[in-house]
PDB file of C-alpha atoms in Angstrom:
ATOM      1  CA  UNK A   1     166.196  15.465  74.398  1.00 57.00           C
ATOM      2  CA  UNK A   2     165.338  12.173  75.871  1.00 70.00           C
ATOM      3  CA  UNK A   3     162.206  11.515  77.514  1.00 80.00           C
ATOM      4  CA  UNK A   4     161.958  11.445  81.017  1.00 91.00           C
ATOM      5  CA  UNK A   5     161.849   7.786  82.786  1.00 93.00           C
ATOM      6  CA  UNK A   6     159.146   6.256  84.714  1.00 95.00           C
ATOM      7  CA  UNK A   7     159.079   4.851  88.235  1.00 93.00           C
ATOM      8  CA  UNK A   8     157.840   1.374  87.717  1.00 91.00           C
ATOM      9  CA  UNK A   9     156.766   0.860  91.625  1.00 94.00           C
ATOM     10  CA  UNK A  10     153.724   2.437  92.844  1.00 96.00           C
ATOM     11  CA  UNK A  11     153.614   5.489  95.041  1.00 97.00           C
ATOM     12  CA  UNK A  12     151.399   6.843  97.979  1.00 97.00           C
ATOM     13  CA  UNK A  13     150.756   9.853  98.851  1.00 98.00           C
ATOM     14  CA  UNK A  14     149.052  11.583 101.740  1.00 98.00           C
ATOM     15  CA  UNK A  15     148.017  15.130 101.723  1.00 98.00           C
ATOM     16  CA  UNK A  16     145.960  17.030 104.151  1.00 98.00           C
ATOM     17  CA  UNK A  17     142.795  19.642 104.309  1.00 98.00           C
ATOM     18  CA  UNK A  18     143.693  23.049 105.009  1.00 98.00           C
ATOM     19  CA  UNK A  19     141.845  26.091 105.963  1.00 98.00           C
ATOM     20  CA  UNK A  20     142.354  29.573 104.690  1.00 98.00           C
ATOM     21  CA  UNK A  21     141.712  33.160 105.506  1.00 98.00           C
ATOM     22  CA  UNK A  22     141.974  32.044 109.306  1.00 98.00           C
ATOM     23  CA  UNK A  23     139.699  35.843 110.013  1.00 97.00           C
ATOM     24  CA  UNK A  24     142.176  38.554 108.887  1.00 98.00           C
ATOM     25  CA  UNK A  25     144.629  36.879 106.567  1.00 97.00           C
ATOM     26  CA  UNK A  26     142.285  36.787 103.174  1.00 96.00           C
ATOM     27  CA  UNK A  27     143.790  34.982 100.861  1.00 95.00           C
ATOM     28  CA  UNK A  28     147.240  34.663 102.282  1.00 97.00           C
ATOM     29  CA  UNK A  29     147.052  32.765 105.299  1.00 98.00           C
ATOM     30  CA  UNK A  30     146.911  28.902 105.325  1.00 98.00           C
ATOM     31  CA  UNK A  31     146.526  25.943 108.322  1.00 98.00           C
ATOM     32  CA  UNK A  32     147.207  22.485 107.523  1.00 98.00           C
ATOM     33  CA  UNK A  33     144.390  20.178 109.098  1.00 98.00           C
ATOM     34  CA  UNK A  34     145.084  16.651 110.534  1.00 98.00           C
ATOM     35  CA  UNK A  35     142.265  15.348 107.924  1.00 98.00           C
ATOM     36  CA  UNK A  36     143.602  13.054 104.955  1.00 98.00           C
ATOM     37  CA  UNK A  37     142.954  12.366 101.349  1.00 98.00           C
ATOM     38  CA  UNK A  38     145.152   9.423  99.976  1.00 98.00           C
ATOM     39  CA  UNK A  39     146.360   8.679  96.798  1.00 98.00           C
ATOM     40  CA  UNK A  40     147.579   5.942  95.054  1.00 97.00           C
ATOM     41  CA  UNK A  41     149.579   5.816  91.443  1.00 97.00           C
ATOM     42  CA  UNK A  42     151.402   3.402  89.266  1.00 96.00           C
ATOM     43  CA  UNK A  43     152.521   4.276  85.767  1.00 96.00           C
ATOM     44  CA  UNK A  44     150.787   1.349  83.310  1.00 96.00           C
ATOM     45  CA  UNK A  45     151.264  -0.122  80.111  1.00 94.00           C
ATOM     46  CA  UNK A  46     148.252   2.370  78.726  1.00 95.00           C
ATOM     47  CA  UNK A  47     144.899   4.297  78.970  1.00 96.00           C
ATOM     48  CA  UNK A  48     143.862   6.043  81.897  1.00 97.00           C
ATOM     49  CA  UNK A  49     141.859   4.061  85.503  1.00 97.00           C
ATOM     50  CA  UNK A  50     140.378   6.514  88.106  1.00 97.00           C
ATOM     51  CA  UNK A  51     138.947   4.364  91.368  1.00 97.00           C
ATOM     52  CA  UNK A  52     137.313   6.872  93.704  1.00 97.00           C
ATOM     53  CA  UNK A  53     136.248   6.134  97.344  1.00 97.00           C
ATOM     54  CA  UNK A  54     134.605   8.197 100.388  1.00 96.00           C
ATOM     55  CA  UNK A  55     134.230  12.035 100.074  1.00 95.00           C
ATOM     56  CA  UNK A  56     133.344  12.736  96.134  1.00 92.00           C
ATOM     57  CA  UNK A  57     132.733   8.970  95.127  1.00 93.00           C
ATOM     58  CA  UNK A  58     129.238   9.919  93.219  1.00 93.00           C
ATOM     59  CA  UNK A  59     130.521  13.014  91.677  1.00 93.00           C
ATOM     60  CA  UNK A  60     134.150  13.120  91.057  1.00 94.00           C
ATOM     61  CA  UNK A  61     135.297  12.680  87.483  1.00 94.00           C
ATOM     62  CA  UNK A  62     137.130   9.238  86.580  1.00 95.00           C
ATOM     63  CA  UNK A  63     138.224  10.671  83.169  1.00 95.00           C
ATOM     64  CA  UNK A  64     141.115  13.129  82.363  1.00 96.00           C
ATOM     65  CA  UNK A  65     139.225  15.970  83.911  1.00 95.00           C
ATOM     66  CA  UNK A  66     139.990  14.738  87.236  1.00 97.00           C
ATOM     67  CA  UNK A  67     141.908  17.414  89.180  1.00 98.00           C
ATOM     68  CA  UNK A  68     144.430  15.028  90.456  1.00 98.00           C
ATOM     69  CA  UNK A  69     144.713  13.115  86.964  1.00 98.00           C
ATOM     70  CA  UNK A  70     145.255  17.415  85.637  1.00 98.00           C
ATOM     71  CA  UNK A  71     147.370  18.225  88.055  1.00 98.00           C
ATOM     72  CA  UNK A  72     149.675  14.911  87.285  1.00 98.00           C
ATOM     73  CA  UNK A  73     149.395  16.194  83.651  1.00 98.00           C
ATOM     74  CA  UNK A  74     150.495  19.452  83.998  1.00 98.00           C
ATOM     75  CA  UNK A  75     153.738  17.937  86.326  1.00 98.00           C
ATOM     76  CA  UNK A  76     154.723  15.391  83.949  1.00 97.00           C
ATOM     77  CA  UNK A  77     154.513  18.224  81.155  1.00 96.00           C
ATOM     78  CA  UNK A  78     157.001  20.348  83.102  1.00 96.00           C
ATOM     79  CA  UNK A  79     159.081  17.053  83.880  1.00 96.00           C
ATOM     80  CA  UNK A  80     159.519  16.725  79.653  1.00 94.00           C
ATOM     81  CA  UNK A  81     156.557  13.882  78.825  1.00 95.00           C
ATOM     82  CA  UNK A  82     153.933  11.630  79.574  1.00 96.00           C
ATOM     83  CA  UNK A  83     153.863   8.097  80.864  1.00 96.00           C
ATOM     84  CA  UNK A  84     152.235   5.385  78.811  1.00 95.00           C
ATOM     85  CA  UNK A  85     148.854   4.940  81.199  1.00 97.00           C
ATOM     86  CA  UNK A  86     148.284   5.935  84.790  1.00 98.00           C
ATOM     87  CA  UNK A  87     146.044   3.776  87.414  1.00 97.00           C
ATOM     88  CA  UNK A  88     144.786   5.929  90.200  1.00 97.00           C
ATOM     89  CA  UNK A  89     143.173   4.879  93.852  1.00 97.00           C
ATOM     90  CA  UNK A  90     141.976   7.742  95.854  1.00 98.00           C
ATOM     91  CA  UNK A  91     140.858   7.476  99.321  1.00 97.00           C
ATOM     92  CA  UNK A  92     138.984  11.025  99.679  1.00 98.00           C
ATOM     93  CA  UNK A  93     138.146  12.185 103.494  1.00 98.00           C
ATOM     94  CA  UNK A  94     138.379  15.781 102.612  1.00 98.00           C
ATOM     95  CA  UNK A  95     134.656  16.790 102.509  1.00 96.00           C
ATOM     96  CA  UNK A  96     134.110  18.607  99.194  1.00 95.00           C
ATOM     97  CA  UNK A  97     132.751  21.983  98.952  1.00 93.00           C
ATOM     98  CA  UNK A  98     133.228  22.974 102.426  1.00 96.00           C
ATOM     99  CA  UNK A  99     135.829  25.566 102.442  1.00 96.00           C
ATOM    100  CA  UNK A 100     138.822  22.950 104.002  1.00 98.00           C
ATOM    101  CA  UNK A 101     140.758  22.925 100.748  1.00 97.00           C
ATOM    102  CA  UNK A 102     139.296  19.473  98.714  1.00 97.00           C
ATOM    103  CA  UNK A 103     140.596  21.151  95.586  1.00 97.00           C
ATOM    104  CA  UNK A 104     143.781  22.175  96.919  1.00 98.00           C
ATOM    105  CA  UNK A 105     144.239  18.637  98.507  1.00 98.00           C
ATOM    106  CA  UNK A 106     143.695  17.012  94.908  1.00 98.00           C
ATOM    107  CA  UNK A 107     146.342  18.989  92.882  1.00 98.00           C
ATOM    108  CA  UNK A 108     149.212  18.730  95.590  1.00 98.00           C
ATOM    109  CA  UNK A 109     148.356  14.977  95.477  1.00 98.00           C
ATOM    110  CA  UNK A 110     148.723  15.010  91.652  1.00 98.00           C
ATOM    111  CA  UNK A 111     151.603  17.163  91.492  1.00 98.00           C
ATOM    112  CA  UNK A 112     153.366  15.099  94.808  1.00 98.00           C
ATOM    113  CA  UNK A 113     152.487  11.745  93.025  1.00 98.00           C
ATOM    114  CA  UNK A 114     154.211  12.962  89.457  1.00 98.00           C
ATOM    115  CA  UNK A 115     157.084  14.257  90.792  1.00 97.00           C
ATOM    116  CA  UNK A 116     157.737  10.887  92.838  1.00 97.00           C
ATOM    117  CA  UNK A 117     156.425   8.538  89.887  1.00 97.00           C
ATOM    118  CA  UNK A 118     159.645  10.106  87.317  1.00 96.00           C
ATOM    119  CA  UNK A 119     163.325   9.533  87.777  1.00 94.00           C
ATOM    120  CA  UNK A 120     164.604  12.619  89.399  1.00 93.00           C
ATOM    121  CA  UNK A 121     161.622  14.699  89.730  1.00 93.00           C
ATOM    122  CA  UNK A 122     162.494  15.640  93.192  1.00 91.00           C
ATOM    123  CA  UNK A 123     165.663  16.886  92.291  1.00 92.00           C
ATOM    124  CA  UNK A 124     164.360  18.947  89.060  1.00 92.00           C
ATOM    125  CA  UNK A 125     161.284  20.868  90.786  1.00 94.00           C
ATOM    126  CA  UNK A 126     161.620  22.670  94.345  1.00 94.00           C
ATOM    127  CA  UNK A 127     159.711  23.379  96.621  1.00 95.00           C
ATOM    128  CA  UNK A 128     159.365  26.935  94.701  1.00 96.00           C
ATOM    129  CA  UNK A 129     158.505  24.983  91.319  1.00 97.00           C
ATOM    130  CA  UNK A 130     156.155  22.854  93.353  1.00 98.00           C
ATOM    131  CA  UNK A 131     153.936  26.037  94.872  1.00 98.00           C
ATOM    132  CA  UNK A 132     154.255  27.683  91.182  1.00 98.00           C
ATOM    133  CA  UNK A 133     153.009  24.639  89.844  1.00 98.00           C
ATOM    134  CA  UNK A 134     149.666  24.410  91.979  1.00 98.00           C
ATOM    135  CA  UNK A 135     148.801  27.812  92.561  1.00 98.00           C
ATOM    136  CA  UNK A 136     148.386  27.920  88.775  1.00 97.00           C
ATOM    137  CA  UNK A 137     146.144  25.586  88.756  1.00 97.00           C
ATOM    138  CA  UNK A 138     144.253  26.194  91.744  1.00 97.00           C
ATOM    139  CA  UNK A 139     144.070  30.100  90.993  1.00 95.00           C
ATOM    140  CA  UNK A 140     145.987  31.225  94.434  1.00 95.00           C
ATOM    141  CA  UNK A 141     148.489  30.066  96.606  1.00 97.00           C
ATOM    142  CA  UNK A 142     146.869  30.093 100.318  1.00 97.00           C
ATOM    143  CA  UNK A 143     145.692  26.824 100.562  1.00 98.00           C
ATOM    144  CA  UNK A 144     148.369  25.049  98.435  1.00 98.00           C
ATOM    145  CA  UNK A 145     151.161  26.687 100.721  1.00 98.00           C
ATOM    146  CA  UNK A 146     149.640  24.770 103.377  1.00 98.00           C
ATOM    147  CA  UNK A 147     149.146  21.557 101.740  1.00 98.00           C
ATOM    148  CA  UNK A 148     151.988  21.167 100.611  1.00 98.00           C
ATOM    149  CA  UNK A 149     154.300  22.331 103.360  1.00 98.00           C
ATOM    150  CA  UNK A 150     152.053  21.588 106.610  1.00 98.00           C
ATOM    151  CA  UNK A 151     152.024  23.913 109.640  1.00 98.00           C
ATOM    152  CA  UNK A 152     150.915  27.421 108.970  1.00 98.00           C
ATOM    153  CA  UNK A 153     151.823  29.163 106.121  1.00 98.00           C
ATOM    154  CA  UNK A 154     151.826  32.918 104.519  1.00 98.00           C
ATOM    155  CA  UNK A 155     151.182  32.709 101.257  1.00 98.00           C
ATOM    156  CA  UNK A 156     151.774  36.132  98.726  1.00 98.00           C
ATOM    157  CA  UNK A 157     152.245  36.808  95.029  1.00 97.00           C
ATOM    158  CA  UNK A 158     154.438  39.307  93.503  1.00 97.00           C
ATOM    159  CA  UNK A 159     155.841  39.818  89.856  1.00 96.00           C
ATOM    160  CA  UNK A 160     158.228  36.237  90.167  1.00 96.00           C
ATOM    161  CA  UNK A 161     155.229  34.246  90.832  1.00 96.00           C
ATOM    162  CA  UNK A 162     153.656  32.796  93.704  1.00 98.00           C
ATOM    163  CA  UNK A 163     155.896  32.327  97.040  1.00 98.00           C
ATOM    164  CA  UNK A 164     155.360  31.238 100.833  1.00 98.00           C
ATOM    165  CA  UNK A 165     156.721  31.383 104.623  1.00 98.00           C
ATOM    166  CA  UNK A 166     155.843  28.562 106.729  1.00 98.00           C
ATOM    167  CA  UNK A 167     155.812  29.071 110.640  1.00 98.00           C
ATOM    168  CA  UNK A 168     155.074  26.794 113.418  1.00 97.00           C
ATOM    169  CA  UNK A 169     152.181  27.212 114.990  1.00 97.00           C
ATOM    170  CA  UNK A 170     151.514  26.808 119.026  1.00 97.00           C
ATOM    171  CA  UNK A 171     152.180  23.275 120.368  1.00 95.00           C
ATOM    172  CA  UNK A 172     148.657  23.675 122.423  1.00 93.00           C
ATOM    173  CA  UNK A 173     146.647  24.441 119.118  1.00 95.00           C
ATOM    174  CA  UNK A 174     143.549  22.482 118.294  1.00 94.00           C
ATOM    175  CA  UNK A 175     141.703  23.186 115.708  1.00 96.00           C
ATOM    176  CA  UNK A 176     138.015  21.990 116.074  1.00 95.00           C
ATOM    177  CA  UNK A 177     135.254  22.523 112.591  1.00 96.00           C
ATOM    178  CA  UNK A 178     131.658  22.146 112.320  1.00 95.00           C
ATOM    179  CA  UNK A 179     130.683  20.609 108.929  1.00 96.00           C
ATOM    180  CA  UNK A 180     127.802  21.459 107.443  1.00 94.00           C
ATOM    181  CA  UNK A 181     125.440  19.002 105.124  1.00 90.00           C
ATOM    182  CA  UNK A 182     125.394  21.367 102.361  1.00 89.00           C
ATOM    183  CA  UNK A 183     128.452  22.884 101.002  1.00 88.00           C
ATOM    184  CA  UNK A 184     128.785  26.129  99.194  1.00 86.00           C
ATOM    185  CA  UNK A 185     130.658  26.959  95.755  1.00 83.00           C
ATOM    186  CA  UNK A 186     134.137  29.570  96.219  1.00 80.00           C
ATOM    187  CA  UNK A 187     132.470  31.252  93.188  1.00 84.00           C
ATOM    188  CA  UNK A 188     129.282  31.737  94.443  1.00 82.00           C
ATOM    189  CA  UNK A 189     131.299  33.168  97.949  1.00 85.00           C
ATOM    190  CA  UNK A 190     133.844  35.175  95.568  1.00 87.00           C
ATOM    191  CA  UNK A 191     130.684  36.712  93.619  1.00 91.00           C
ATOM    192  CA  UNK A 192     129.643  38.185  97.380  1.00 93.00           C
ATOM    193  CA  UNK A 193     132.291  40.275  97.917  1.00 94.00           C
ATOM    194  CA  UNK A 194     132.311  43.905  97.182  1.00 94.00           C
ATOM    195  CA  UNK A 195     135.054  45.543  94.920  1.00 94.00           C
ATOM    196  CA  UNK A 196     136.531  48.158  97.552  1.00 95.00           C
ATOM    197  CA  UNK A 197     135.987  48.238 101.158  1.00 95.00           C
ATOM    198  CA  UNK A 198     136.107  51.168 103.699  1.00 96.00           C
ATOM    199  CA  UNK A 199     140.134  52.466 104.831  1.00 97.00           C
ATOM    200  CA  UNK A 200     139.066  51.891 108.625  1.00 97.00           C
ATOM    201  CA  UNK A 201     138.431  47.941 107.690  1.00 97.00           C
ATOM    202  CA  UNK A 202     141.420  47.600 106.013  1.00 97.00           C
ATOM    203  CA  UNK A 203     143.384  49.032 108.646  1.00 97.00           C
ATOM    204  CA  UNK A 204     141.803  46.924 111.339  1.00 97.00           C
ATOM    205  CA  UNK A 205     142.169  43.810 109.128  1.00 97.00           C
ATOM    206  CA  UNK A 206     145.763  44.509 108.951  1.00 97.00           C
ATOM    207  CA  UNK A 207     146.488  44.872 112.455  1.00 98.00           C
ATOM    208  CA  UNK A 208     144.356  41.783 113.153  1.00 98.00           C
ATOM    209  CA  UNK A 209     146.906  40.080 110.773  1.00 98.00           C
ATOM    210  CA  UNK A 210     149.937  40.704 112.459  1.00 98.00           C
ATOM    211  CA  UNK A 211     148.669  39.978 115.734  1.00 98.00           C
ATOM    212  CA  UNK A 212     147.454  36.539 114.132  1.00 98.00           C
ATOM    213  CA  UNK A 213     150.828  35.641 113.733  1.00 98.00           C
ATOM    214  CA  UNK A 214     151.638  36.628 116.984  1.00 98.00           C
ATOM    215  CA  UNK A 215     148.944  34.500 118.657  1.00 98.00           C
ATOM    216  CA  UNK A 216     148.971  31.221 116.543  1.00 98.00           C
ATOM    217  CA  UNK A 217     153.146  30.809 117.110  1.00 98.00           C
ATOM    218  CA  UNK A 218     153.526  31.974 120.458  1.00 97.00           C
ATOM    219  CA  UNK A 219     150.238  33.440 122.425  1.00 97.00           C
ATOM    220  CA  UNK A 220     147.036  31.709 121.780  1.00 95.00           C
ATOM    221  CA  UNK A 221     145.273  33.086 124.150  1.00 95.00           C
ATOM    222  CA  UNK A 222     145.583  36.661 122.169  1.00 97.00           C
ATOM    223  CA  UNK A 223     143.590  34.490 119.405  1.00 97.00           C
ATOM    224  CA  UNK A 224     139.993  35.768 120.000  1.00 97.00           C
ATOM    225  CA  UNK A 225     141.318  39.262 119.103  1.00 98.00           C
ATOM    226  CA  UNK A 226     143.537  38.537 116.209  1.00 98.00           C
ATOM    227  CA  UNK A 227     140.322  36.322 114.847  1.00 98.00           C
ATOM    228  CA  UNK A 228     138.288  39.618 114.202  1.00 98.00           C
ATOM    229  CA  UNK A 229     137.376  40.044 110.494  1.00 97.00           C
ATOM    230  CA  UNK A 230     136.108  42.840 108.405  1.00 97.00           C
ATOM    231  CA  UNK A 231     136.919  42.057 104.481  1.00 95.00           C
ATOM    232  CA  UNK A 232     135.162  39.139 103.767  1.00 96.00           C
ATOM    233  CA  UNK A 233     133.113  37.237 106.641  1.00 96.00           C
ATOM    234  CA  UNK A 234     130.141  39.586 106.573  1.00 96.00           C
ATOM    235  CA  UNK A 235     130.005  40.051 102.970  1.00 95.00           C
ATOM    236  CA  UNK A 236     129.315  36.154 102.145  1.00 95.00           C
ATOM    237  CA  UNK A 237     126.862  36.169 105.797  1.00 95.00           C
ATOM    238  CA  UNK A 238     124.036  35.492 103.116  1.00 94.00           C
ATOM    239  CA  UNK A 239     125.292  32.267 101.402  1.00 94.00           C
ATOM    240  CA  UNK A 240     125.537  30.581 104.391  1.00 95.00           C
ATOM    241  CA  UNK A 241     123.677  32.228 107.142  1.00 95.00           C
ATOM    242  CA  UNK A 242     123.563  28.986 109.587  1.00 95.00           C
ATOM    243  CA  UNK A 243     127.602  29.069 109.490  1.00 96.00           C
ATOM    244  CA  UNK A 244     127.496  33.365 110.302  1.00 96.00           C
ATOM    245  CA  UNK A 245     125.553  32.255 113.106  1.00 95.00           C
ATOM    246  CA  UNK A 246     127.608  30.013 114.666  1.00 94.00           C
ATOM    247  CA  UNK A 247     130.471  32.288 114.425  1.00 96.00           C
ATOM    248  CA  UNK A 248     128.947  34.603 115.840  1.00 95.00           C
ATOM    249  CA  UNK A 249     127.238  32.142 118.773  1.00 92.00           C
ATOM    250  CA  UNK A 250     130.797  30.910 119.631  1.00 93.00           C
ATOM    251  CA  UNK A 251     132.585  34.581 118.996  1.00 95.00           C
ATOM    252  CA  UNK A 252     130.233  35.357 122.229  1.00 93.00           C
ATOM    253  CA  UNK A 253     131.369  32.999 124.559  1.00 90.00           C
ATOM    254  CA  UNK A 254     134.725  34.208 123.596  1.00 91.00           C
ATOM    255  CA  UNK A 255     135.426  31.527 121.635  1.00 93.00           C
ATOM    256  CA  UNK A 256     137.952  32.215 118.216  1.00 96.00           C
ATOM    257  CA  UNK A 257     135.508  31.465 115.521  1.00 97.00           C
ATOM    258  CA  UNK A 258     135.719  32.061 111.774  1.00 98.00           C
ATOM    259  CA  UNK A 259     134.647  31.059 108.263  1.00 98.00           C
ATOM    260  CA  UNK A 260     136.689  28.292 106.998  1.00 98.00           C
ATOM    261  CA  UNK A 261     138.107  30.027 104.141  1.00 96.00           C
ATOM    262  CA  UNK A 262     135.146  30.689 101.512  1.00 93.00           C
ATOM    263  CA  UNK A 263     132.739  28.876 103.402  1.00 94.00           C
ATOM    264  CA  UNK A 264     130.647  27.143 104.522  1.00 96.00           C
ATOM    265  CA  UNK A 265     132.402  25.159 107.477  1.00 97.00           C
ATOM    266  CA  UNK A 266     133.068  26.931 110.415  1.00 97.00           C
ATOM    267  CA  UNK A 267     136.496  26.743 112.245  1.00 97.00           C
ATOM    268  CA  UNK A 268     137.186  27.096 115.571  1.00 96.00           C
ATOM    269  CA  UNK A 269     140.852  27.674 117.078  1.00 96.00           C
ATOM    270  CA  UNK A 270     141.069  26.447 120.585  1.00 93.00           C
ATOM    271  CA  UNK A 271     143.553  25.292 123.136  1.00 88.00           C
ATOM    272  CA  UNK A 272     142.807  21.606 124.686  1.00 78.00           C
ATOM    273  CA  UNK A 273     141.104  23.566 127.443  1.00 74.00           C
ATOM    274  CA  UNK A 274     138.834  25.184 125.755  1.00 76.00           C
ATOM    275  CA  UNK A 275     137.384  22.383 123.499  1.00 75.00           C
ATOM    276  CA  UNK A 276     134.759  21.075 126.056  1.00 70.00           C
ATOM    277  CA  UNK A 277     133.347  24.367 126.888  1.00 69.00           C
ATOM    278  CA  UNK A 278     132.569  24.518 122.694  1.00 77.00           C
ATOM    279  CA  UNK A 279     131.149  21.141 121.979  1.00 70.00           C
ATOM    280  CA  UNK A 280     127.773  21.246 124.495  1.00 68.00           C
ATOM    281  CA  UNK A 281     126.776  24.256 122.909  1.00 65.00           C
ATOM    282  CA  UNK A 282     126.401  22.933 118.757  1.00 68.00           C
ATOM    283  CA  UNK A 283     123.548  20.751 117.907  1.00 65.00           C
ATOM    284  CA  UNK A 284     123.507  17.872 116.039  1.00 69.00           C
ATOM    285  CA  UNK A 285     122.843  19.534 112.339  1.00 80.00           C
ATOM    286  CA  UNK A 286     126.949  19.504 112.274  1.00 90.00           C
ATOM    287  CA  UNK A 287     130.107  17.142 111.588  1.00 92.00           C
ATOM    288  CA  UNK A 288     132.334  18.279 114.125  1.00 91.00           C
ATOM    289  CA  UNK A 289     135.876  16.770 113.774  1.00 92.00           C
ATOM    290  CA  UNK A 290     138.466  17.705 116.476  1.00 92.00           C
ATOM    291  CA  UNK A 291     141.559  17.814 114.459  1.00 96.00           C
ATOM    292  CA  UNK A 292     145.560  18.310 114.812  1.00 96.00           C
ATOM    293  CA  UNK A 293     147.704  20.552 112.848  1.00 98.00           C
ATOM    294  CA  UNK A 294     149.541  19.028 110.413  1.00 98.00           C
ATOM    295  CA  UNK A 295     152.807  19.709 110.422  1.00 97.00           C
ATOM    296  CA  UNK A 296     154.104  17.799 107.541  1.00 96.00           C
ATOM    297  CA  UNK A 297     152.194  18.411 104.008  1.00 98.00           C
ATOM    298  CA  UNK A 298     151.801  16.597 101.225  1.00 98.00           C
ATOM    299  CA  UNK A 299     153.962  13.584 101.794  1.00 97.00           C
ATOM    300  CA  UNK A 300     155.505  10.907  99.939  1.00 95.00           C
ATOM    301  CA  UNK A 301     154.000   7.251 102.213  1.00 92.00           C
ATOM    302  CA  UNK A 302     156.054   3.623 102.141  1.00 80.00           C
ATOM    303  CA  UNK A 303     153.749   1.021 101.065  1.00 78.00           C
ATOM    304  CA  UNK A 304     152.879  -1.529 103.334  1.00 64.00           C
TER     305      UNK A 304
END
């Protein structure tokens, strides 16, 4: 079998932060954020360039252990071959380590980019191959639902592999999160939780979850309620106790606070009324970015 062939243009491509868990949906429910990382490939005549700027410049990996050149890789693998060289820009506004889906953000990028850099890649992996594709490399499937389809997503596994439902949420949505200085590792939140948790949690997290879906399409102002988490919020309280506390100062003034998924930025899931009434009340120890949804996901950009 032939090799497959190689875009000789460029490509850009723009994929956004996302936030998981969302209070009751562990590890199924996904938001896409109105916050960027960009990336930008062309296929050369050899060898491997990684140029790195904003979030991640000091620490990110310029050799072939950079999750965007892996996830590229692992693409071009299931596309039948590998390109000569790669040249990579990437234009990183996703703060790492923060729970708003930097890792995610990087393999959708890499697996977006491969698929548009080879002659018919769009045409040989789905949208189904695409999620398979980057939940096994990112371990699950709730942030890379998100990123790569936009909007708000549920995200579940079964014995066929990893698949997702994408809904639209509220037009009056804003998302608002408070960015810590110091981020947190998903292992080190993962380590926290306990193995089985009492029937009345579950229960109430399960209700919580349905009403979620209820709230963020159609009735935001049920959001406070469907926000309410008992699986995993508490249980990672002491690896980032400032960000437990300022749930819990915005949960009382009614505000719909949670963990951005494992921590440690703090997401807040307000209507443009609301946003004021949140912002006089955080000091200045935090980042706070008011955001859109993203309704798009990882998307393919014209140069310019």
């Amino acid at each position: 079998m032939p090799g497959p062939v190689f875009r000789a243009a460029p490509v850009r491509v723009r994929v956004p932060a996302t936030s998981a868990n969302l209070g009751p949906g562990f590890d199924a429910f996904g938001l896409a954020l109105g916050l960027y990382d960009d990336v930008m490939v062309r296929v050369a005549d050899s060898g491997l360039t990684v140029d790195v700027a904003g979030e991640g410049a000091d620490t990110v990996s310029r050799g072939e252990d950079n999750l965007v050149v892996r996830a590229m890789r692992a693409t071009f693998d299931a596309l039948g071959g590998q390109p000569r060289g790669l040249e990579l820009v990437c234009a990183n506004r996703i703060p790492h380590g923060r729970g708003l889906g930097s890792s995610a953000a990087a393999i959708c990028a890499g697996i977006m980019a491969a698929v548009a850099l080879t002659a018919g890649g769009q045409q040989r992996l789905g949208p189904e191959e695409l999620l398979r594709l980057a939940t096994e490399l990112e371990g699950h499937p709730d942030n890379v639902a998100a990123c790569l389809r936009g909007g708000f997503t549920l995200a579940w596994t079964d014995d066929t592999g990893p698949h997702a439902v994408r809904l639209e949420p509220h037009a009056e949505l804003r998302p608002v999160v408070f960015v810590p200085d110091k981020p947190v590792s998903t292992e080190e939140a993962r380590r926290l939780l306990p193995k089985t948790v009492p029937h009345a949690d579950a229960a109430a997290n399960a209700g919580r979850a349905a009403l979620f879906v209820e709230a963020v399409t159609r009735r935001p102002e049920l959001l406070y309620a469907a926000t309410e988490d008992r699986l995993h919020q508490r249980y990672r309280a002491p690896a980032m106790p400032e960000s437990a506390d300022l749930v819990d100062l915005l949960r009382g003034k009614g505000v719909p606070a949670v963990i951005s998924g494992a921590g440690p930025t703090v997401l807040a899931l307000v209507t443009n009324r609301m946003i004021h009434d949140i912002l006089d009340v955080i000091d200045q120890s935090w980042a706070v970015h008011q955001l859109t949804v993203d309704a798009e996901g990882a998307s393919i950009l014209a140069l310019t």
